[in-house]
Short mmCIF file of N, CA and C in Angstrom, two decimals:
data_model
loop_
_atom_site.label_atom_id
_atom_site.label_comp_id
_atom_site.label_asym_id
_atom_site.label_seq_id
_atom_site.Cartn_x
_atom_site.Cartn_y
_atom_site.Cartn_z
N MET A 1213 1.28 -1.32 -0.19
CA MET A 1213 -0.05 -0.29 0.06
C MET A 1213 0.92 1.30 0.00
N ILE A 1214 1.74 1.41 0.69
CA ILE A 1214 2.78 2.23 0.76
C ILE A 1214 3.69 2.41 -0.47
N ILE A 1215 3.87 1.57 -0.60
CA ILE A 1215 4.73 2.00 -2.23
C ILE A 1215 3.80 2.07 -3.33
N GLY A 1216 2.72 1.59 -3.01
CA GLY A 1216 1.90 2.20 -4.33
C GLY A 1216 1.39 4.08 -4.34
N ILE A 1217 1.39 4.30 -3.11
CA ILE A 1217 1.19 6.39 -2.75
C ILE A 1217 2.50 6.51 -2.88
N VAL A 1218 3.75 5.89 -3.09
CA VAL A 1218 4.97 6.07 -3.08
C VAL A 1218 4.99 6.69 -4.81
N ILE A 1219 4.67 5.92 -5.43
CA ILE A 1219 4.81 5.53 -6.54
C ILE A 1219 3.93 6.88 -7.19
N ALA A 1220 2.96 6.66 -6.89
CA ALA A 1220 1.74 7.87 -7.24
C ALA A 1220 2.43 8.95 -7.12
N ALA A 1221 2.50 9.47 -5.99
CA ALA A 1221 2.97 10.64 -5.67
C ALA A 1221 4.66 11.19 -6.32
N CYS A 1222 5.31 10.08 -6.78
CA CYS A 1222 7.02 10.11 -7.86
C CYS A 1222 5.94 10.77 -9.12
N VAL A 1223 5.08 9.66 -9.81
CA VAL A 1223 4.42 10.39 -11.00
C VAL A 1223 4.09 11.72 -10.54
N VAL A 1224 2.78 11.49 -10.03
CA VAL A 1224 2.26 13.48 -9.75
C VAL A 1224 2.74 14.64 -10.04
N LEU A 1225 3.99 14.03 -8.85
CA LEU A 1225 5.21 15.18 -9.04
C LEU A 1225 6.00 15.38 -10.15
N ALA A 1226 6.07 14.13 -10.86
CA ALA A 1226 6.97 14.29 -12.04
C ALA A 1226 6.15 15.35 -13.47
N VAL A 1227 4.86 15.00 -13.27
CA VAL A 1227 4.13 15.58 -14.48
C VAL A 1227 3.74 16.68 -13.93
N LEU A 1228 3.50 17.21 -12.84
CA LEU A 1228 3.35 18.79 -12.17
C LEU A 1228 4.71 19.54 -12.47
N ALA A 1229 5.64 18.95 -12.28
CA ALA A 1229 7.11 19.51 -12.27
C ALA A 1229 6.78 19.83 -13.69
N PHE A 1230 6.94 19.05 -14.54
CA PHE A 1230 7.42 19.04 -16.19
C PHE A 1230 5.91 20.21 -16.53
N PHE A 1231 4.60 20.28 -16.08
CA PHE A 1231 3.57 21.59 -16.53
C PHE A 1231 4.31 22.91 -15.92
N LEU A 1232 3.79 22.79 -14.38
CA LEU A 1232 4.13 24.22 -13.75
C LEU A 1232 5.15 23.69 -13.16
N PRO A 1233 6.51 24.08 -12.95
CA PRO A 1233 8.15 23.53 -12.37
C PRO A 1233 7.75 24.72 -11.22
N ARG A 1234 7.61 25.90 -11.22
CA ARG A 1234 7.59 26.45 -10.48
C ARG A 1234 6.57 26.38 -9.03
N LEU A 1235 5.33 25.82 -9.18
CA LEU A 1235 4.35 25.55 -8.45
C LEU A 1235 4.76 24.31 -7.88
N SER A 1236 5.85 23.68 -8.55
CA SER A 1236 5.86 21.57 -8.05
C SER A 1236 6.76 21.59 -6.73
N ARG A 1237 7.32 23.04 -6.56
CA ARG A 1237 8.66 22.69 -5.33
C ARG A 1237 7.62 22.44 -3.84
N ARG A 1238 6.55 23.93 -3.50
CA ARG A 1238 5.49 23.33 -2.10
C ARG A 1238 5.75 22.09 -2.20
N PRO A 1239 5.11 21.71 -3.35
CA PRO A 1239 4.18 19.66 -2.97
C PRO A 1239 5.37 18.92 -2.76
N GLN A 1240 6.51 18.61 -3.76
CA GLN A 1240 7.71 18.21 -3.32
C GLN A 1240 8.08 18.35 -1.63
N ASN A 1241 8.35 19.69 -1.35
CA ASN A 1241 8.73 19.84 -0.10
C ASN A 1241 7.91 19.15 1.01
N GLY A 1242 6.41 18.71 0.53
CA GLY A 1242 5.51 18.45 1.69
C GLY A 1242 5.43 17.42 1.68
N ALA A 1243 5.68 16.41 0.34
CA ALA A 1243 5.93 15.17 0.39
C ALA A 1243 7.57 15.14 1.34
N GLN A 1244 8.36 15.45 0.63
CA GLN A 1244 10.12 14.82 1.55
C GLN A 1244 9.45 15.67 3.18
N ARG A 1245 8.83 16.00 3.20
CA ARG A 1245 9.13 16.29 5.11
C ARG A 1245 8.09 15.32 6.15
N THR A 1246 7.06 15.28 5.11
CA THR A 1246 6.18 13.80 5.57
C THR A 1246 7.06 12.89 5.41
N LEU A 1247 7.88 12.62 4.61
CA LEU A 1247 8.72 10.97 4.72
C LEU A 1247 9.54 10.86 5.49
N GLY A 1248 10.79 12.34 5.55
CA GLY A 1248 11.16 12.76 7.12
C GLY A 1248 10.63 12.51 7.84
N ALA A 1249 9.52 12.78 8.47
CA ALA A 1249 9.03 12.74 10.06
C ALA A 1249 8.97 11.28 9.70
N GLY A 1250 8.47 10.55 8.97
CA GLY A 1250 8.25 9.00 9.02
C GLY A 1250 9.78 8.63 9.35
N SER A 1251 10.56 8.60 8.58
CA SER A 1251 12.08 8.30 8.79
C SER A 1251 12.55 8.57 10.10
N ARG A 1252 12.29 9.94 10.79
CA ARG A 1252 12.64 10.41 11.86
C ARG A 1252 12.29 9.65 13.10
N ALA A 1253 10.42 9.06 12.39
CA ALA A 1253 10.08 8.25 13.68
C ALA A 1253 10.47 7.18 13.82
N GLY A 1254 10.95 6.27 12.77
CA GLY A 1254 11.92 4.32 12.54
C GLY A 1254 13.04 4.69 13.16
N ALA A 1255 13.82 5.71 13.41
CA ALA A 1255 14.86 5.82 13.62
C ALA A 1255 14.80 5.51 15.13
N LYS A 1256 13.69 5.88 15.70
CA LYS A 1256 13.36 5.60 17.31
C LYS A 1256 13.45 4.37 17.57
N ALA A 1257 13.65 3.54 16.92
CA ALA A 1257 13.82 2.26 17.56
C ALA A 1257 14.64 2.22 17.82
N PRO A 1258 15.13 1.19 18.91
CA PRO A 1258 16.50 0.61 19.18
C PRO A 1258 17.76 0.45 18.44
N GLY A 1259 18.77 0.45 18.24
CA GLY A 1259 19.73 -0.50 17.56
C GLY A 1259 19.96 -0.66 16.11
N PRO A 1260 20.25 -1.49 15.33
CA PRO A 1260 20.42 -1.63 14.12
C PRO A 1260 18.34 -1.62 13.35
N LEU A 1261 17.45 -1.94 14.35
CA LEU A 1261 15.70 -1.75 14.04
C LEU A 1261 15.35 -0.26 13.70
N GLY A 1262 16.08 0.90 14.16
CA GLY A 1262 16.14 2.15 13.70
C GLY A 1262 16.32 1.96 12.21
N ARG A 1263 17.88 1.95 11.93
CA ARG A 1263 18.37 1.82 10.69
C ARG A 1263 17.60 1.00 9.35
N LEU A 1264 16.93 -0.18 10.06
CA LEU A 1264 15.97 -0.61 8.98
C LEU A 1264 14.73 -0.13 8.92
N PHE A 1265 14.29 0.81 10.14
CA PHE A 1265 12.39 1.24 9.83
C PHE A 1265 12.88 2.97 9.07
N SER A 1266 14.10 2.78 9.58
CA SER A 1266 13.69 4.65 8.88
C SER A 1266 14.40 4.66 7.28
N LYS A 1267 14.79 3.43 7.10
CA LYS A 1267 15.37 3.28 5.53
C LYS A 1267 14.26 3.30 4.58
N PRO A 1268 13.48 2.47 4.28
CA PRO A 1268 12.12 2.92 3.46
C PRO A 1268 11.38 4.52 3.38
N PHE A 1269 11.58 5.05 4.51
CA PHE A 1269 11.25 6.22 4.30
C PHE A 1269 12.74 7.00 3.38
N SER A 1270 13.44 6.92 3.74
CA SER A 1270 14.23 7.99 3.46
C SER A 1270 14.96 7.66 1.93
N SER A 1271 14.56 6.41 1.15
CA SER A 1271 14.79 6.19 0.04
C SER A 1271 13.26 6.69 -0.19
N SER A 1272 12.32 6.31 0.27
CA SER A 1272 11.27 7.31 -0.76
C SER A 1272 11.38 8.67 -0.69
N SER A 1273 11.56 9.59 0.09
CA SER A 1273 11.89 10.90 0.36
C SER A 1273 13.11 11.15 -1.05
N ARG A 1274 14.00 10.43 -1.02
CA ARG A 1274 14.81 10.75 -2.23
C ARG A 1274 13.81 10.24 -3.31
N ALA A 1275 13.21 9.08 -3.99
CA ALA A 1275 12.77 9.30 -5.10
C ALA A 1275 11.68 10.44 -5.40
N VAL A 1276 11.05 10.55 -4.07
CA VAL A 1276 9.87 12.26 -4.05
C VAL A 1276 10.99 13.19 -5.34
N GLY A 1277 11.75 13.20 -4.54
CA GLY A 1277 12.71 15.16 -5.12
C GLY A 1277 13.31 14.24 -6.18
N ARG A 1278 14.20 13.21 -6.40
CA ARG A 1278 14.39 12.58 -7.86
C ARG A 1278 13.25 12.89 -9.21
N SER A 1279 12.18 12.68 -8.59
CA SER A 1279 11.06 12.51 -10.08
C SER A 1279 10.84 14.01 -9.89
N GLY A 1280 10.44 15.09 -9.42
CA GLY A 1280 10.35 16.32 -9.31
C GLY A 1280 11.15 17.23 -10.14
N SER A 1281 12.95 16.92 -9.67
CA SER A 1281 13.52 17.55 -10.58
C SER A 1281 13.79 17.04 -11.69
N ALA A 1282 13.38 15.21 -11.89
CA ALA A 1282 13.74 14.97 -13.45
C ALA A 1282 12.54 15.70 -14.48
N GLY A 1283 11.58 15.76 -13.87
CA GLY A 1283 10.13 16.93 -14.24
C GLY A 1283 10.72 18.06 -14.97
N ARG A 1284 11.06 19.13 -14.02
CA ARG A 1284 11.61 20.31 -13.84
C ARG A 1284 12.85 20.42 -15.00
N ARG A 1285 13.87 19.28 -15.28
CA ARG A 1285 14.96 18.78 -16.43
C ARG A 1285 14.60 18.69 -17.42
N ALA A 1286 13.60 17.71 -17.32
CA ALA A 1286 13.28 17.43 -18.60
C ALA A 1286 12.13 18.84 -19.45
N ARG A 1287 11.84 19.45 -18.58
CA ARG A 1287 10.70 20.83 -18.93
C ARG A 1287 12.31 21.75 -19.57
N GLY A 1288 13.41 22.00 -18.85
CA GLY A 1288 14.43 22.50 -19.39
C GLY A 1288 14.79 22.26 -20.72
N ARG A 1289 14.78 20.95 -20.74
CA ARG A 1289 14.98 20.53 -22.57
C ARG A 1289 14.64 20.16 -23.17
N MET A 1290 13.41 21.34 -23.61
CA MET A 1290 12.11 21.00 -24.28
C MET A 1290 12.30 22.26 -25.25
N PRO A 1291 11.99 22.10 -26.25
CA PRO A 1291 12.74 23.07 -27.50
C PRO A 1291 11.73 23.85 -27.46
N PHE A 1292 10.54 23.39 -27.02
CA PHE A 1292 9.83 25.19 -26.90
C PHE A 1292 9.29 25.88 -25.64
#
């Protein structure tokens, strides 16, 4: 379920960044902030479990950031 939500967020952000690059920054930051909160909450688990629980959130945050920047970069490369 979480994987589907992250994939949908990445797709929506990439499309939004392509069509409205300046307006895509706020939703991207909001998504990354939310995933960062999950990562920080997971990191509070003791020992190696903390790294194990926080890793999916941090990698999802990185994916959201990359999809937004890829949409803006693709928009910049368009000839028109």
